Coordinates of C-alpha atoms in Angstrom, one line a residue:
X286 CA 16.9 8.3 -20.6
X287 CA 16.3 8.9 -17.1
X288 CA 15.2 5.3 -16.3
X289 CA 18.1 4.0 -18.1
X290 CA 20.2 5.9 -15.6
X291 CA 18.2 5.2 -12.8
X292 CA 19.1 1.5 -14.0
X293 CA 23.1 2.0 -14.8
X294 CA 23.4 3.0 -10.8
X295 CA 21.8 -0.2 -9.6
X296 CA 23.8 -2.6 -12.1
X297 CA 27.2 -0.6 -11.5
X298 CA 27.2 -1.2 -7.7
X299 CA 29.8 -3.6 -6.9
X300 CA 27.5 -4.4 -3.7
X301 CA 24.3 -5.7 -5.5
X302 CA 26.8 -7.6 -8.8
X303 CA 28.7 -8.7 -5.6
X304 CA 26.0 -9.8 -3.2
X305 CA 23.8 -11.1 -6.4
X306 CA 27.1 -13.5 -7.3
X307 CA 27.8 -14.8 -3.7
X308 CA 24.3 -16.1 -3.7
X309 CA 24.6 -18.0 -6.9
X310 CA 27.8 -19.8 -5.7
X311 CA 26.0 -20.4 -2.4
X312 CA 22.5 -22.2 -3.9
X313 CA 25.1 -23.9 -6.5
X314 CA 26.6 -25.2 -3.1
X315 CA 23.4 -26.1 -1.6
X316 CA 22.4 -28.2 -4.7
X317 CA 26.2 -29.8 -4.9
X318 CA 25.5 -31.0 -1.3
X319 CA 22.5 -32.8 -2.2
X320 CA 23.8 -34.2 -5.4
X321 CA 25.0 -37.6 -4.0
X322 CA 21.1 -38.5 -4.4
X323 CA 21.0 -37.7 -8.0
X324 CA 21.9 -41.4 -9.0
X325 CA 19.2 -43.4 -6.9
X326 CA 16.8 -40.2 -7.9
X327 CA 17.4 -41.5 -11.9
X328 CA 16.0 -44.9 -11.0
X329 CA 12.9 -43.8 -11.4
X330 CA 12.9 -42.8 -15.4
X331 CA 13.5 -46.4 -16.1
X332 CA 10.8 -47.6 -13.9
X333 CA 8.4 -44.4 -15.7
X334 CA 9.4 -45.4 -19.2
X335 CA 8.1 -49.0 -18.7
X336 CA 5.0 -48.6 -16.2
X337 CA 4.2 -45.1 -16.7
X338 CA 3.3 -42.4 -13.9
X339 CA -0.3 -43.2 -13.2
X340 CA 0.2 -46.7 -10.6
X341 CA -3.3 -47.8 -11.0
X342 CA -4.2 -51.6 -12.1
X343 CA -2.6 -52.0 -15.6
X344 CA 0.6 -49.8 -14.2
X345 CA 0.8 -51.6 -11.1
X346 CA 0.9 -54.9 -12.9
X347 CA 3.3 -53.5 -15.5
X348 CA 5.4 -52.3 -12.2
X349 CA 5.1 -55.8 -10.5
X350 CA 6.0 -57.8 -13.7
X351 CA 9.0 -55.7 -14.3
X352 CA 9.9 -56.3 -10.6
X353 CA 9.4 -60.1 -10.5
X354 CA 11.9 -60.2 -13.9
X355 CA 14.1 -58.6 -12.2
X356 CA 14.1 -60.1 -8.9
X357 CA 14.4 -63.5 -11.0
X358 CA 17.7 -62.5 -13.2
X359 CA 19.4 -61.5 -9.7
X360 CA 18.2 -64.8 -7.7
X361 CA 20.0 -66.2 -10.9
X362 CA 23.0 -64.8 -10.1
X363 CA 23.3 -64.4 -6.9
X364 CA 22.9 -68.6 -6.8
X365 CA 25.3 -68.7 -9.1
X366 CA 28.1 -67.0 -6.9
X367 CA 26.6 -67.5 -3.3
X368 CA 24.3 -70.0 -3.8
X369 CA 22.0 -67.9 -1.8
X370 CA 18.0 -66.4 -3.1
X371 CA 16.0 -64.0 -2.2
X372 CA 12.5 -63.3 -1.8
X373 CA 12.7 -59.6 -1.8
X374 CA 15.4 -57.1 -2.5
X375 CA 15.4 -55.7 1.0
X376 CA 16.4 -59.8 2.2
X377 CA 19.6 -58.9 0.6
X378 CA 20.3 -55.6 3.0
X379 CA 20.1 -57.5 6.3
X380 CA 23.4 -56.9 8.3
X381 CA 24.0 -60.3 9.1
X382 CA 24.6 -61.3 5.0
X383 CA 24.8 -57.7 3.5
X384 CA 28.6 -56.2 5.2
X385 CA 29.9 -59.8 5.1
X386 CA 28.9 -60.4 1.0
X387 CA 30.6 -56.7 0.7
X388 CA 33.8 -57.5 2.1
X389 CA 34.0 -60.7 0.8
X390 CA 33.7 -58.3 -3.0
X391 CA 31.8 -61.3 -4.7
X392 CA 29.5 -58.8 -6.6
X393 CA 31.6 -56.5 -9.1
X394 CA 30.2 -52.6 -8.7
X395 CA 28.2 -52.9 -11.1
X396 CA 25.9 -55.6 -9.6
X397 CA 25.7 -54.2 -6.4
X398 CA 24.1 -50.8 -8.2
X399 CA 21.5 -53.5 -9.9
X400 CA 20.6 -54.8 -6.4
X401 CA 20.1 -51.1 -5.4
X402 CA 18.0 -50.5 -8.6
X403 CA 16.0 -53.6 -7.4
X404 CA 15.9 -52.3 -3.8
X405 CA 15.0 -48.5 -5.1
X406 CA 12.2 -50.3 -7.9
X407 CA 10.1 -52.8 -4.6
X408 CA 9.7 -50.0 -2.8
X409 CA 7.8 -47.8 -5.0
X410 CA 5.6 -51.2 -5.4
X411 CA 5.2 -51.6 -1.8
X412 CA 4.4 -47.9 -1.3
X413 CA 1.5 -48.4 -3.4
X414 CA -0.3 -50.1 -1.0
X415 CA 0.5 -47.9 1.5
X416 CA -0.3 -45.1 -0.6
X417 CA -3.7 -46.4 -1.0
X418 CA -4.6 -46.9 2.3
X419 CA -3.7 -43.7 3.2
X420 CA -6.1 -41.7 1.1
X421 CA -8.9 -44.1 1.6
X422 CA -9.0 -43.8 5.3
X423 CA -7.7 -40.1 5.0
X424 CA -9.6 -37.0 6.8
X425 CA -8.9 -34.0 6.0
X426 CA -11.2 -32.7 9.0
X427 CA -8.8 -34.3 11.3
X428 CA -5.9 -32.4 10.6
X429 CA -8.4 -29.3 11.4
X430 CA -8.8 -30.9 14.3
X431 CA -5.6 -31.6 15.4
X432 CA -4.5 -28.1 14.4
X433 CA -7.3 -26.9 16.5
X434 CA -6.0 -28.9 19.7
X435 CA -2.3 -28.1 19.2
X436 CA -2.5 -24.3 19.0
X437 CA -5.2 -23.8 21.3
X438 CA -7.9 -22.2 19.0
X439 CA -11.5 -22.1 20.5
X440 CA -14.5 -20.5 20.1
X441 CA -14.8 -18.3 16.4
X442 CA -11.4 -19.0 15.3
X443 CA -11.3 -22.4 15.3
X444 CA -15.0 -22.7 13.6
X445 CA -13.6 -20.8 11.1
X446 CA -10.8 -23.2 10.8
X447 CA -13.6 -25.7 10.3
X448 CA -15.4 -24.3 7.7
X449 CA -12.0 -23.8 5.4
X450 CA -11.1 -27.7 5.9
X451 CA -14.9 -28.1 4.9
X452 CA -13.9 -26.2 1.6
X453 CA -10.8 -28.2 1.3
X454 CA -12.9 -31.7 1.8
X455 CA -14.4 -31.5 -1.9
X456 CA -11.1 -31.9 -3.3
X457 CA -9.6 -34.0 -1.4
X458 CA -12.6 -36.5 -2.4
X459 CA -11.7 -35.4 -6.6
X460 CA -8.2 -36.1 -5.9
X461 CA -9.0 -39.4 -5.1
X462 CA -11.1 -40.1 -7.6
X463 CA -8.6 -38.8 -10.7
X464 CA -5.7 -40.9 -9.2
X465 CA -3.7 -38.0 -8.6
X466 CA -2.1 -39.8 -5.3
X467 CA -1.3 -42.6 -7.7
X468 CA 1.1 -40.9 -9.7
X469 CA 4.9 -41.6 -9.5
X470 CA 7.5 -39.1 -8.7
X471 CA 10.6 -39.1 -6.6
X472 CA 9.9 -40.8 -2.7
X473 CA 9.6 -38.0 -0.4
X474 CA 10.7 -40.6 2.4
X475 CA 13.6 -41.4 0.5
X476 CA 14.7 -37.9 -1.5
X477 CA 12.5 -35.8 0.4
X478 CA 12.8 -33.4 -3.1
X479 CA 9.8 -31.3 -2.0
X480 CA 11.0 -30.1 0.9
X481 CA 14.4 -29.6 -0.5
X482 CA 13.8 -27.5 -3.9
X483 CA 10.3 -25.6 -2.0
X484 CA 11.4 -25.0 1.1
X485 CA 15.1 -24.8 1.6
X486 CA 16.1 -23.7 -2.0
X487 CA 13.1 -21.4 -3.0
X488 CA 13.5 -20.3 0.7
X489 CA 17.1 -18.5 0.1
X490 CA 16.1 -17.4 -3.1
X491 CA 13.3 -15.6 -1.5
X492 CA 15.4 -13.9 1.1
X493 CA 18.5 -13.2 -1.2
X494 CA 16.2 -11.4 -3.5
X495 CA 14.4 -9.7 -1.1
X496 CA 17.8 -8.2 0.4
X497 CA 18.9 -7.2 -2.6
X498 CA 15.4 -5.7 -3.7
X499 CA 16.0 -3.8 -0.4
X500 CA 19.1 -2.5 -0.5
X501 CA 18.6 -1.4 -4.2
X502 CA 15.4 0.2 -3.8
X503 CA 16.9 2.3 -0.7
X504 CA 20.2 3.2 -2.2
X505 CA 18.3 4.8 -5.7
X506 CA 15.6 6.3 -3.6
X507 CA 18.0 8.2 -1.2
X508 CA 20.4 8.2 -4.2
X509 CA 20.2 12.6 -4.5
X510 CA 19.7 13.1 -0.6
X511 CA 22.7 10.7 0.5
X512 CA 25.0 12.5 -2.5
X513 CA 24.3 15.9 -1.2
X514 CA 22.5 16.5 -4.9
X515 CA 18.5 17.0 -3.6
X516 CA 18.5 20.6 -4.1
X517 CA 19.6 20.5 -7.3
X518 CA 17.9 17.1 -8.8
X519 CA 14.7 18.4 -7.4
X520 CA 14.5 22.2 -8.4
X521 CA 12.3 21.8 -11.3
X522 CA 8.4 20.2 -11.7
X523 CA 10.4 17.5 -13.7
X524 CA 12.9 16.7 -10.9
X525 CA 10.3 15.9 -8.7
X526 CA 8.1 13.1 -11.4
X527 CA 11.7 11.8 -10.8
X528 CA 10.4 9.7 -7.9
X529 CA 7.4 8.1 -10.3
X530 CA 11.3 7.0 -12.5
X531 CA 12.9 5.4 -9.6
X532 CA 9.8 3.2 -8.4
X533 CA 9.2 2.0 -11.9
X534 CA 13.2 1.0 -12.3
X535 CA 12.9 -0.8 -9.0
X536 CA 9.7 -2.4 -9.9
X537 CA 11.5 -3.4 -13.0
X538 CA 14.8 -4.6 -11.9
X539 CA 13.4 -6.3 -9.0
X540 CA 12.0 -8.2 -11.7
X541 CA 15.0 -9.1 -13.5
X542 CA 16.9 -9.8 -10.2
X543 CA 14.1 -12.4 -9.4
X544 CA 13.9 -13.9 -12.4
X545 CA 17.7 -14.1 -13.0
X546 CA 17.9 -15.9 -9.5
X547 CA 15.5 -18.2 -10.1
X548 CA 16.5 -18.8 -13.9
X549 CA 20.2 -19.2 -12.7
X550 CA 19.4 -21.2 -9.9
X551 CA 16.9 -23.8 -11.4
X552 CA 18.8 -24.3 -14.5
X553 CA 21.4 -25.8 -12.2
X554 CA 19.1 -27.9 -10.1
X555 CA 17.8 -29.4 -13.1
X556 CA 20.5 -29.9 -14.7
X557 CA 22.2 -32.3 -11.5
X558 CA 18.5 -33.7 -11.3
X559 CA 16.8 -35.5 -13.7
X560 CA 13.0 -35.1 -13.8
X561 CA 12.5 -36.2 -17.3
X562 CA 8.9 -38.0 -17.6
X563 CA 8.0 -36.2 -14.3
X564 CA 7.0 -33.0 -15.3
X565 CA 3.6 -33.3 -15.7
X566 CA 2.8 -35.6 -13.0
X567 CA 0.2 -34.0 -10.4
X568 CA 1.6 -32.5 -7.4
X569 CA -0.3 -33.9 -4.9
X570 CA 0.8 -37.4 -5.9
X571 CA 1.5 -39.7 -2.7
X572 CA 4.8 -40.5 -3.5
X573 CA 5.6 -36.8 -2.3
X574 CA 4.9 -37.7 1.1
X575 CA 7.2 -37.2 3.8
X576 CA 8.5 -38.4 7.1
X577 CA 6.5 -36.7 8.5
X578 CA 3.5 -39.1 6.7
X579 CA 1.1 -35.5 5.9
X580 CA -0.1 -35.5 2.1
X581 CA 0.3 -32.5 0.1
X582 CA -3.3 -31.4 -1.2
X583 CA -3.3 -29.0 -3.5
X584 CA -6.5 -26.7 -4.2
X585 CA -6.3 -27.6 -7.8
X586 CA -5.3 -30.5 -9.8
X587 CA -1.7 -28.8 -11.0
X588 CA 0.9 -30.7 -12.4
X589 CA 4.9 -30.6 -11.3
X590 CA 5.6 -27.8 -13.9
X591 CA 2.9 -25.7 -13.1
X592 CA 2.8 -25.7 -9.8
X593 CA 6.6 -24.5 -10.4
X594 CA 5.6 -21.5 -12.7
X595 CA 2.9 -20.9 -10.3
X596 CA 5.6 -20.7 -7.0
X597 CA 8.1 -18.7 -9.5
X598 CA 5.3 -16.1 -10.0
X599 CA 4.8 -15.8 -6.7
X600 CA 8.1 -15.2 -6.0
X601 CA 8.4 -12.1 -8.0
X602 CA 4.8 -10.8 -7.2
X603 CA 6.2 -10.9 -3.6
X604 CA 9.1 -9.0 -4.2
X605 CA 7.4 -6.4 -5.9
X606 CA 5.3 -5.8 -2.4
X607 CA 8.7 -5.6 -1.1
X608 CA 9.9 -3.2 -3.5
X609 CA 6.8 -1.1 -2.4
X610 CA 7.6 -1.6 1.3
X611 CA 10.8 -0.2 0.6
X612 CA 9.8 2.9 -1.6
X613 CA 7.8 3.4 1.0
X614 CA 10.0 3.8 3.8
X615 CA 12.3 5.3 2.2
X616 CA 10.4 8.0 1.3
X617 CA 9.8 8.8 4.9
X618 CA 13.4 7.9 5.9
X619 CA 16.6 9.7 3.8
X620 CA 19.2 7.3 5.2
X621 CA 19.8 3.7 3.0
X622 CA 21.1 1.7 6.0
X623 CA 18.2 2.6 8.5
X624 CA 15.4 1.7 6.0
X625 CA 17.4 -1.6 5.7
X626 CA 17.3 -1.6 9.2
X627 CA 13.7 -0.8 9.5
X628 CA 12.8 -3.1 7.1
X629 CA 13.9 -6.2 8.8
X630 CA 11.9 -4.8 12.0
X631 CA 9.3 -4.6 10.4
X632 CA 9.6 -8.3 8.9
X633 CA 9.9 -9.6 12.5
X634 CA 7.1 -7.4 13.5
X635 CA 5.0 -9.0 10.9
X636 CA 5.7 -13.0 12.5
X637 CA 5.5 -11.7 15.8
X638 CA 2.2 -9.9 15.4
X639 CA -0.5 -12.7 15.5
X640 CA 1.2 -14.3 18.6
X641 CA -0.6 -10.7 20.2
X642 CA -3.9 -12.3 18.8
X643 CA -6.4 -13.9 21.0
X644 CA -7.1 -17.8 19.9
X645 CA -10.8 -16.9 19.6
X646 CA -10.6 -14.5 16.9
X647 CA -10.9 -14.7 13.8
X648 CA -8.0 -11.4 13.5
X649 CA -5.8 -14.2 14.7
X650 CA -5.9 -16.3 11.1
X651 CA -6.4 -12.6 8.8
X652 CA -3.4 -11.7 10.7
X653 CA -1.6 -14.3 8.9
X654 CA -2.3 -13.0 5.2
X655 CA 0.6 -10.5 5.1
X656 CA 3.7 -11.1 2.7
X657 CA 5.8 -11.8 5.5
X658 CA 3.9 -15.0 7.3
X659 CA 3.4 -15.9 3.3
X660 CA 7.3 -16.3 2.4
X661 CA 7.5 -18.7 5.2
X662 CA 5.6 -21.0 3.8
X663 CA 6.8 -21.7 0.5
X664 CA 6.7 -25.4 0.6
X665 CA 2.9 -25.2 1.4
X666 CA 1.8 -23.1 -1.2
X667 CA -1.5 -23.2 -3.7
X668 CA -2.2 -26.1 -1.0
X669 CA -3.3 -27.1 2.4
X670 CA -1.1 -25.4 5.0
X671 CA -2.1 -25.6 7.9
X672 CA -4.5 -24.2 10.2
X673 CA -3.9 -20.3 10.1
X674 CA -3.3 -20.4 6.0
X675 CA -5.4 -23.3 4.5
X676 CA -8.1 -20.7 2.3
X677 CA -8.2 -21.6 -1.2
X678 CA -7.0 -17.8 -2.4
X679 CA -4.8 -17.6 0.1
X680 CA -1.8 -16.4 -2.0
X681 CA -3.9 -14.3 -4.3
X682 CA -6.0 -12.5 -1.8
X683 CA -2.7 -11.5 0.0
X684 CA -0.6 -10.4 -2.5
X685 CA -3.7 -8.8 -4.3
X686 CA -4.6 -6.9 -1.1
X687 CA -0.7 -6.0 -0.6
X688 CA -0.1 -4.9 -4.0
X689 CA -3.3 -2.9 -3.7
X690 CA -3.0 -0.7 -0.4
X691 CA 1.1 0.1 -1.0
X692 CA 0.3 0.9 -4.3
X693 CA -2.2 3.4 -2.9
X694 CA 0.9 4.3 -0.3
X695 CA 3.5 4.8 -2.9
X696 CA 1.4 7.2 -4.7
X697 CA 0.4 9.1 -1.3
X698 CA 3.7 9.6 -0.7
X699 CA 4.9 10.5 -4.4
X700 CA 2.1 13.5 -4.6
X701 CA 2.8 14.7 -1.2
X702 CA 6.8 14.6 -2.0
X703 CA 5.9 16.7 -5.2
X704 CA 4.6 19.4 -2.9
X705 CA 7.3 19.1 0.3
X706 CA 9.7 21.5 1.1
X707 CA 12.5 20.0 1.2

C-alpha cells in the first residue's frame, strides 16, 4: 500500500508525464529527420534476399551476377533512349552527362530510382574488396599505438594500454577467421546507422532518463521534509523503514521509465527503418565502418539484436546507479532542486576528474570506470573503445562495482536515518 503510493506521487506529477512526453516527441523528431535515408537504406533487403548476409565466395558471386544482370537490363535501356552504355553505375553520376540527362527528363522516376538501386547495389560489391583488405592488413596494436602518441601516455599507463590491445588481438584474429567483417548490413559511409541509433539516439535517451530518474528520486525522497509532514510521517519505527519504500519505488520506476523510453523510442525507429534480414548479422561486420575508416570490434561475436538487448540492459543497470546516486544525496540534502543541482556537479566532476591524472599512471585509465565516463560512450560499447576503456569487462566491472559500493551507501545512510534526530 505504501509503495503503491509512493508510486501514485511520481506518475501524478505533471512535471515527470510532461517532461517524459516532450522527450518522446523530441527522439520521434530526431528519427523523422533522418528518415529521408529510409528508402536507399531498403535496398539492401533485396540485395540480402538474393546473396545473403555472409559476402564470402559463393555470396560474392551471387552479388556480382545479380549486379552484372542488372547493369545489362539498364545498358539496354539506356541505348534505347540515349544511345549511351555504361560500364559501371557510378559512369552514369558524372556531372557532365548526369544534370543534363535529368533536365532533359528522358528517364520516367521510376528509372532513375533503378539506376540508384544499381548505384546503392556496386558499391556494396566494391566495398568488398576494400573490406578485405582492411582486415588483412589490420593491427589492432596500432591503434594502441596511436592512442598512446595522441594522448601523451608514457611509462605504466600506456604499458597497460598495451597489454589490453594484447587481449583484444585474439579476437580480432577469430573475427577474421568466422567472416564476421564479411557480413552485410547498412554502409556506415553511406547511412552511418551506427553512429546515429548508438550514439545520438541511445545518447538522449540516456540523458532524458537519467533527468527524470533524478528529479523523481529527489522529489519522493524529500517528499515529507519539503511538505512540512517529517514529523509526523516519521514518528513511529514504521515511518522510518519508509525510506527502505521509497528506494525500492525508485529502483522500480526508474525501471519502467527506462524501459518505456526505450520501448517507445525503438518501436518508432524500427518501424521508419527496415532491418528485416539484418538482425542477426554480427556487429562487427565491415560494412559498419565509418568515415572515419576505424572497425568496430567487438569482444564477442554478438549479433545486431543482441548487441541491442545487451546496450538496452545497460541502459537501465545505469540508471539504477543513478537512482542510487540520487537516494544518496538526497538523504544528506532535504531540498529537491539542489540535489538536482548537485547532481549534475558531480556528473561534470566525474569527466573532469582523470584530466587531474598523471599520463603515467595507471589511476589515469581506472579513473575512467565510473558511470559517468561510461554513458559517453555508448556507441563503443561491449567493444574496442579506445585507449582509456578498451578492457573486455569494461561495462560489467563498472556498473558491478557502482551498484556494489552505493548499494552499501544507501543502506549506510538508511540505518543511520533510522536513528537521526530529526
Amino acid at each position: 500500500m505504501i509503495k503503491r503510493l509512493e508510486f501514485k506521487k511520481i506518475i501524478s506529477s505533471p512535471i515527470i508525464l510532461g517532461l517524459f512526453v516532450l522527450f518522446l516527441l523530441f527522439n520521434c523528431f530526431l528519427i523523422y529527420e533522418q528518415s529521408s535515408i529510409r528508402n536507399d537504406m531498403k535496398s539492401l533487403q533485396p540485395i540480402v534476399k538474393e546473396s545473403g548476409t555472409l559476402m564470402d565466395e559463393e555470396g560474392r558471386k551471387k552479388l556480382q551476377t545479380s549486379y552484372e544482370q542488372d547493369l545489362h537490363t539498364w545498358n539496354e535501356l539506356s541505348q534505347r533512349k540515349t544511345g549511351d552504355t555504361y560500364q559501371t553505375a557510378a559512369d552514369f553520376y558524372k556531372p557532365e552527362l548526369y544534370y543534363s540527362l535529368i533536365e532533359s527528363k528522358i528517364y520516367s522516376e521510376k528509372e532513375l530510382q533503378n539506376i540508384n538501386k544499381l548505384a546503392i547495389k556496386e558499391t556494396y560489391l566494391n566495398s568488398i574488396q576494400d573490406i578485405e583488405t582492411k582486415y588483412s592488413t589490420f593491427n589492432v596494436m596500432d591503434n594502441a599505438e596511436e592512442g598512446i602518441r595522441l594522448f601523451g601516455l608514457k611509462g605504466a599507463a600506456a604499458e597497460k594500454v598495451r597489454e589490453q590491445y594484447t587481449v583484444l588481438k585474439p579476437r580480432v584474429e577469430e573475427l577474421v577467421q568466422n567472416k564476421e567483417h564479411l557480413h552485410l548490413f547498412f554502409h556506415g559511409k553511406m547511412f552511418g546507422t551506427h553512429s546515429f541509433l548508438f550514439k545520438k539516439l541511445f545518447g538522449f535517451m540516456l540523458f532524458q532518463a537519467m533527468i527524470l530518474i533524478v528529479l523523481f528520486t529527489a522529489f519522493i525522497v524529500n517528499y515529507e521534509f519539503e511538505h512540512k509532514t517529517a514529523l509526523v510521517a516519521y514518528a513511529t519505527k514504521r515511518g522510518r523503514r519508509l525510506m527502505w519504500d521509497k528506494l525500492l519505488v525508485s529502483i522500480f520506476t526508474s525501471t519502467l521509465v527506462t524501459v518505456a523510453l526505450l520501448a517507445i523510442t525503438l518501436s518508432v525507429y524500427f518501424i521508419v527503418f527496415d532491418y528485416s534480414g539484418l538482425w542477426n548479422v554480427p556487429i562487427s561486420t565491415g560494412f559498419l565502418i565509418e568515415l572515419n575508416k576505424i572497425p568496430f570490434i567487438s569482444w564477442w561475436n554478438v549479433t545486431f539484436i543482441q548487441y541491442l538487448f545487451m546496450s538496452c540492459g545497460l541502459v537501465v543497470l545505469c540508471q539504477i546507479l543513478f537512482v542510487l546516486i540520487t537516494f544518496c544525496l538526497s538523504m544528506l540534502i532535504r531540498n529537491s532542486y539542489i540535489v538536482f543541482t548537485l547532481f549534475g556537479v558531480i556528473f561534470l566532476a566525474g569527466l573532469y576528474i582523470p584530466s587531474l591524472i598523471p599520463k603515467d599512471s595507471t589511476m589515469l585509465l581506472y579513473t575512467h570506470f565510473s558511470p559517468f565516463i561510461l554513458v559517453m560512450n555508448v556507441k563503443k560499447w561491449w567493444m574496442e573503445s579506445g585507449v582509456f576503456t578498451t578492457f573486455k569487462y569494461y561495462e560489467i566491472l563498472t556498473v558491478t562495482g557502482w551498484l556494489i559500493v552505493l548499494l552499501l551507501t544507501a543502506w549506510f545512510f538508511i540505518k543511520r536515518f533510522a536513528r537521526e534526530n530529526i
